[in-house]
Amino acid sequence: MARRRRIWIIDDNPDYCNVVKRISADKRPDWELEFFPDSRQLLDLLEKDVAMVPDLIVLDLIMPEPDGIKMLHYIKRNRQLRPIPTIIVSESDSDTDASLCYQAGANSYIVKPASLEELRHFVAVTWQYWLDIAATPSHQRL
């Protein structure tokens, strides 16, 4: 039996998170999504237990403190989290923001999809690539 893939989504927009949850449930109900409405809640979890690390981290760049870039630095300095693919999503299409994220260790920088159809495509393609196709140190391909 295939192991469930776990995705952490750190985003302060509840509407965006609800839509992602519905799309994921329709496309791949075997993917387990855990949502964090801000970086602080994720940090609280990580300070208690890092045993249940995800296979993929999707991190919003523009959030209340600690913002996405600070959280990305934290993830990439953490020995257990560092190898996990970390995707930054942002409403910003700034080259500067994208460069800062890649320099900090992001595996991908994606401008948040503007329409429902684009969001469906983003979830289907991005999740499939990082969880089913890419061979990463955080999980074994099945």
PDB file of C-alpha atoms in Angstrom:
ATOM      1  CA  MET A   1       0.000   0.000   0.000  1.00  0.00           C
ATOM      2  CA  ALA A   2       1.314   3.442  -0.959  1.00  0.00           C
ATOM      3  CA  ARG A   3       2.357   5.761   1.814  1.00  0.00           C
ATOM      4  CA  ARG A   4       0.255   8.905   2.199  1.00  0.00           C
ATOM      5  CA  ARG A   5       2.072  12.021   1.119  1.00  0.00           C
ATOM      6  CA  ARG A   6       2.037  14.850   3.639  1.00  0.00           C
ATOM      7  CA  ILE A   7       2.015  18.510   2.572  1.00  0.00           C
ATOM      8  CA  TRP A   8       2.377  21.457   4.913  1.00  0.00           C
ATOM      9  CA  ILE A   9       0.771  24.654   3.638  1.00  0.00           C
ATOM     10  CA  ILE A  10       1.647  27.830   5.506  1.00  0.00           C
ATOM     11  CA  ASP A  11      -0.642  30.623   4.340  1.00  0.00           C
ATOM     12  CA  ASP A  12      -2.623  33.301   6.145  1.00  0.00           C
ATOM     13  CA  ASN A  13      -5.434  33.467   3.564  1.00  0.00           C
ATOM     14  CA  PRO A  14      -8.222  31.105   4.732  1.00  0.00           C
ATOM     15  CA  ASP A  15     -10.130  31.355   1.440  1.00  0.00           C
ATOM     16  CA  TYR A  16      -7.062  30.308  -0.543  1.00  0.00           C
ATOM     17  CA  CYS A  17      -6.428  27.429   1.879  1.00  0.00           C
ATOM     18  CA  ASN A  18     -10.032  26.204   1.658  1.00  0.00           C
ATOM     19  CA  VAL A  19      -9.937  26.172  -2.135  1.00  0.00           C
ATOM     20  CA  VAL A  20      -6.598  24.329  -2.148  1.00  0.00           C
ATOM     21  CA  LYS A  21      -8.048  21.810   0.305  1.00  0.00           C
ATOM     22  CA  ARG A  22     -11.095  21.154  -1.927  1.00  0.00           C
ATOM     23  CA  ILE A  23      -9.008  20.886  -5.095  1.00  0.00           C
ATOM     24  CA  SER A  24      -6.568  18.489  -3.444  1.00  0.00           C
ATOM     25  CA  ALA A  25      -9.382  16.342  -2.059  1.00  0.00           C
ATOM     26  CA  ASP A  26     -10.848  16.046  -5.564  1.00  0.00           C
ATOM     27  CA  LYS A  27      -7.559  15.394  -7.360  1.00  0.00           C
ATOM     28  CA  ARG A  28      -5.716  13.222  -4.851  1.00  0.00           C
ATOM     29  CA  PRO A  29      -7.490  12.329  -1.609  1.00  0.00           C
ATOM     30  CA  ASP A  30      -4.428  10.260  -0.641  1.00  0.00           C
ATOM     31  CA  TRP A  31      -2.439  13.463  -0.100  1.00  0.00           C
ATOM     32  CA  GLU A  32      -2.615  14.611   3.514  1.00  0.00           C
ATOM     33  CA  LEU A  33      -2.635  18.386   3.833  1.00  0.00           C
ATOM     34  CA  GLU A  34      -1.879  20.206   7.054  1.00  0.00           C
ATOM     35  CA  PHE A  35      -2.574  23.937   7.105  1.00  0.00           C
ATOM     36  CA  PHE A  36      -0.878  26.562   9.249  1.00  0.00           C
ATOM     37  CA  PRO A  37      -2.499  30.023   9.175  1.00  0.00           C
ATOM     38  CA  ASP A  38       0.791  31.634  10.156  1.00  0.00           C
ATOM     39  CA  SER A  39       4.447  30.829  10.638  1.00  0.00           C
ATOM     40  CA  ARG A  40       4.191  31.133  14.399  1.00  0.00           C
ATOM     41  CA  GLN A  41       1.895  28.068  14.623  1.00  0.00           C
ATOM     42  CA  LEU A  42       4.331  26.036  12.553  1.00  0.00           C
ATOM     43  CA  LEU A  43       7.249  27.157  14.731  1.00  0.00           C
ATOM     44  CA  ASP A  44       5.300  26.133  17.841  1.00  0.00           C
ATOM     45  CA  LEU A  45       4.792  22.656  16.367  1.00  0.00           C
ATOM     46  CA  LEU A  46       8.434  22.343  15.336  1.00  0.00           C
ATOM     47  CA  GLU A  47       9.650  23.292  18.795  1.00  0.00           C
ATOM     48  CA  LYS A  48       7.626  20.407  20.242  1.00  0.00           C
ATOM     49  CA  ASP A  49       8.098  17.656  17.664  1.00  0.00           C
ATOM     50  CA  VAL A  50       9.669  17.322  14.236  1.00  0.00           C
ATOM     51  CA  ALA A  51       9.006  13.603  13.931  1.00  0.00           C
ATOM     52  CA  MET A  52       6.192  13.940  11.407  1.00  0.00           C
ATOM     53  CA  VAL A  53       7.956  15.952   8.725  1.00  0.00           C
ATOM     54  CA  PRO A  54       6.135  16.490   5.436  1.00  0.00           C
ATOM     55  CA  ASP A  55       7.082  15.467   1.922  1.00  0.00           C
ATOM     56  CA  LEU A  56       6.468  18.986   0.622  1.00  0.00           C
ATOM     57  CA  ILE A  57       6.248  22.476   2.136  1.00  0.00           C
ATOM     58  CA  VAL A  58       4.242  25.217   0.425  1.00  0.00           C
ATOM     59  CA  LEU A  59       5.006  28.561   2.023  1.00  0.00           C
ATOM     60  CA  ASP A  60       3.373  31.939   1.416  1.00  0.00           C
ATOM     61  CA  LEU A  61       5.947  34.710   1.144  1.00  0.00           C
ATOM     62  CA  ILE A  62       3.856  37.620   2.357  1.00  0.00           C
ATOM     63  CA  MET A  63       2.606  36.875   5.875  1.00  0.00           C
ATOM     64  CA  PRO A  64       2.723  38.442   9.332  1.00  0.00           C
ATOM     65  CA  GLU A  65       5.974  37.955  11.257  1.00  0.00           C
ATOM     66  CA  PRO A  66       7.807  35.791  10.865  1.00  0.00           C
ATOM     67  CA  ASP A  67       7.261  36.345   7.158  1.00  0.00           C
ATOM     68  CA  GLY A  68       7.845  33.737   4.481  1.00  0.00           C
ATOM     69  CA  ILE A  69      11.506  34.548   3.859  1.00  0.00           C
ATOM     70  CA  LYS A  70      12.335  34.285   7.574  1.00  0.00           C
ATOM     71  CA  MET A  71      10.447  30.997   7.756  1.00  0.00           C
ATOM     72  CA  LEU A  72      12.292  29.743   4.680  1.00  0.00           C
ATOM     73  CA  HIS A  73      15.624  30.570   6.357  1.00  0.00           C
ATOM     74  CA  TYR A  74      14.482  28.648   9.444  1.00  0.00           C
ATOM     75  CA  ILE A  75      13.436  25.608   7.375  1.00  0.00           C
ATOM     76  CA  LYS A  76      16.675  25.492   5.398  1.00  0.00           C
ATOM     77  CA  ARG A  77      18.814  25.810   8.563  1.00  0.00           C
ATOM     78  CA  ASN A  78      16.976  22.932  10.246  1.00  0.00           C
ATOM     79  CA  ARG A  79      18.762  19.615   9.625  1.00  0.00           C
ATOM     80  CA  GLN A  80      15.524  17.602   9.447  1.00  0.00           C
ATOM     81  CA  LEU A  81      13.599  20.076   7.293  1.00  0.00           C
ATOM     82  CA  ARG A  82      16.375  21.193   4.915  1.00  0.00           C
ATOM     83  CA  PRO A  83      15.991  18.352   2.383  1.00  0.00           C
ATOM     84  CA  ILE A  84      12.222  18.793   2.079  1.00  0.00           C
ATOM     85  CA  PRO A  85      11.212  20.542  -1.153  1.00  0.00           C
ATOM     86  CA  THR A  86       9.976  24.007  -0.226  1.00  0.00           C
ATOM     87  CA  ILE A  87       7.867  25.969  -2.667  1.00  0.00           C
ATOM     88  CA  ILE A  88       7.300  29.665  -2.153  1.00  0.00           C
ATOM     89  CA  VAL A  89       3.978  31.013  -3.401  1.00  0.00           C
ATOM     90  CA  SER A  90       3.377  34.727  -3.520  1.00  0.00           C
ATOM     91  CA  GLU A  91       1.218  37.368  -5.089  1.00  0.00           C
ATOM     92  CA  SER A  92       4.476  39.186  -5.858  1.00  0.00           C
ATOM     93  CA  ASP A  93       5.925  38.730  -9.321  1.00  0.00           C
ATOM     94  CA  SER A  94       9.030  40.696  -8.329  1.00  0.00           C
ATOM     95  CA  ASP A  95      12.350  39.361  -9.600  1.00  0.00           C
ATOM     96  CA  THR A  96      13.894  40.602  -6.349  1.00  0.00           C
ATOM     97  CA  ASP A  97      11.504  38.507  -4.214  1.00  0.00           C
ATOM     98  CA  ALA A  98      12.079  35.438  -6.376  1.00  0.00           C
ATOM     99  CA  SER A  99      15.879  35.909  -6.225  1.00  0.00           C
ATOM    100  CA  LEU A 100      15.844  36.315  -2.442  1.00  0.00           C
ATOM    101  CA  CYS A 101      13.820  33.114  -2.071  1.00  0.00           C
ATOM    102  CA  TYR A 102      16.083  31.078  -4.339  1.00  0.00           C
ATOM    103  CA  GLN A 103      19.153  32.419  -2.546  1.00  0.00           C
ATOM    104  CA  ALA A 104      17.582  31.339   0.755  1.00  0.00           C
ATOM    105  CA  GLY A 105      17.090  27.796  -0.521  1.00  0.00           C
ATOM    106  CA  ALA A 106      13.619  27.704  -2.070  1.00  0.00           C
ATOM    107  CA  ASN A 107      13.164  24.855  -4.509  1.00  0.00           C
ATOM    108  CA  SER A 108      10.602  26.804  -6.499  1.00  0.00           C
ATOM    109  CA  TYR A 109       9.019  30.259  -6.582  1.00  0.00           C
ATOM    110  CA  ILE A 110       5.508  30.475  -7.985  1.00  0.00           C
ATOM    111  CA  VAL A 111       3.279  33.516  -8.392  1.00  0.00           C
ATOM    112  CA  LYS A 112      -0.065  32.618  -6.826  1.00  0.00           C
ATOM    113  CA  PRO A 113      -2.587  31.600  -9.445  1.00  0.00           C
ATOM    114  CA  ALA A 114      -5.174  34.301 -10.071  1.00  0.00           C
ATOM    115  CA  SER A 115      -8.085  32.151 -11.218  1.00  0.00           C
ATOM    116  CA  LEU A 116      -9.688  28.962  -9.962  1.00  0.00           C
ATOM    117  CA  GLU A 117      -8.632  27.110 -13.111  1.00  0.00           C
ATOM    118  CA  GLU A 118      -5.017  28.248 -12.710  1.00  0.00           C
ATOM    119  CA  LEU A 119      -5.103  27.165  -9.062  1.00  0.00           C
ATOM    120  CA  ARG A 120      -6.406  23.714 -10.059  1.00  0.00           C
ATOM    121  CA  HIS A 121      -3.584  23.407 -12.565  1.00  0.00           C
ATOM    122  CA  PHE A 122      -1.012  24.576 -10.002  1.00  0.00           C
ATOM    123  CA  VAL A 123      -2.165  21.998  -7.431  1.00  0.00           C
ATOM    124  CA  ALA A 124      -2.342  19.135  -9.919  1.00  0.00           C
ATOM    125  CA  VAL A 125       0.977  19.766 -11.645  1.00  0.00           C
ATOM    126  CA  THR A 126       3.056  21.020  -8.730  1.00  0.00           C
ATOM    127  CA  TRP A 127       1.948  18.409  -6.211  1.00  0.00           C
ATOM    128  CA  GLN A 128       2.332  15.632  -8.776  1.00  0.00           C
ATOM    129  CA  TYR A 129       5.820  16.744  -9.765  1.00  0.00           C
ATOM    130  CA  TRP A 130       7.177  17.046  -6.216  1.00  0.00           C
ATOM    131  CA  LEU A 131       5.368  14.017  -4.767  1.00  0.00           C
ATOM    132  CA  ASP A 132       5.187  11.512  -7.619  1.00  0.00           C
ATOM    133  CA  ILE A 133       7.926  12.359 -10.098  1.00  0.00           C
ATOM    134  CA  ALA A 134      10.882  14.082  -8.408  1.00  0.00           C
ATOM    135  CA  ALA A 135      13.228  11.870  -6.446  1.00  0.00           C
ATOM    136  CA  THR A 136      13.968  13.830  -3.305  1.00  0.00           C
ATOM    137  CA  PRO A 137      15.742  12.919  -0.073  1.00  0.00           C
ATOM    138  CA  SER A 138      12.553  13.534   1.922  1.00  0.00           C
ATOM    139  CA  HIS A 139      10.711  10.493   0.536  1.00  0.00           C
ATOM    140  CA  GLN A 140      11.131   7.489  -1.683  1.00  0.00           C
ATOM    141  CA  ARG A 141       9.267   7.257  -4.964  1.00  0.00           C
ATOM    142  CA  LEU A 142       6.844   4.353  -4.957  1.00  0.00           C
TER     143      LEU A 142
END
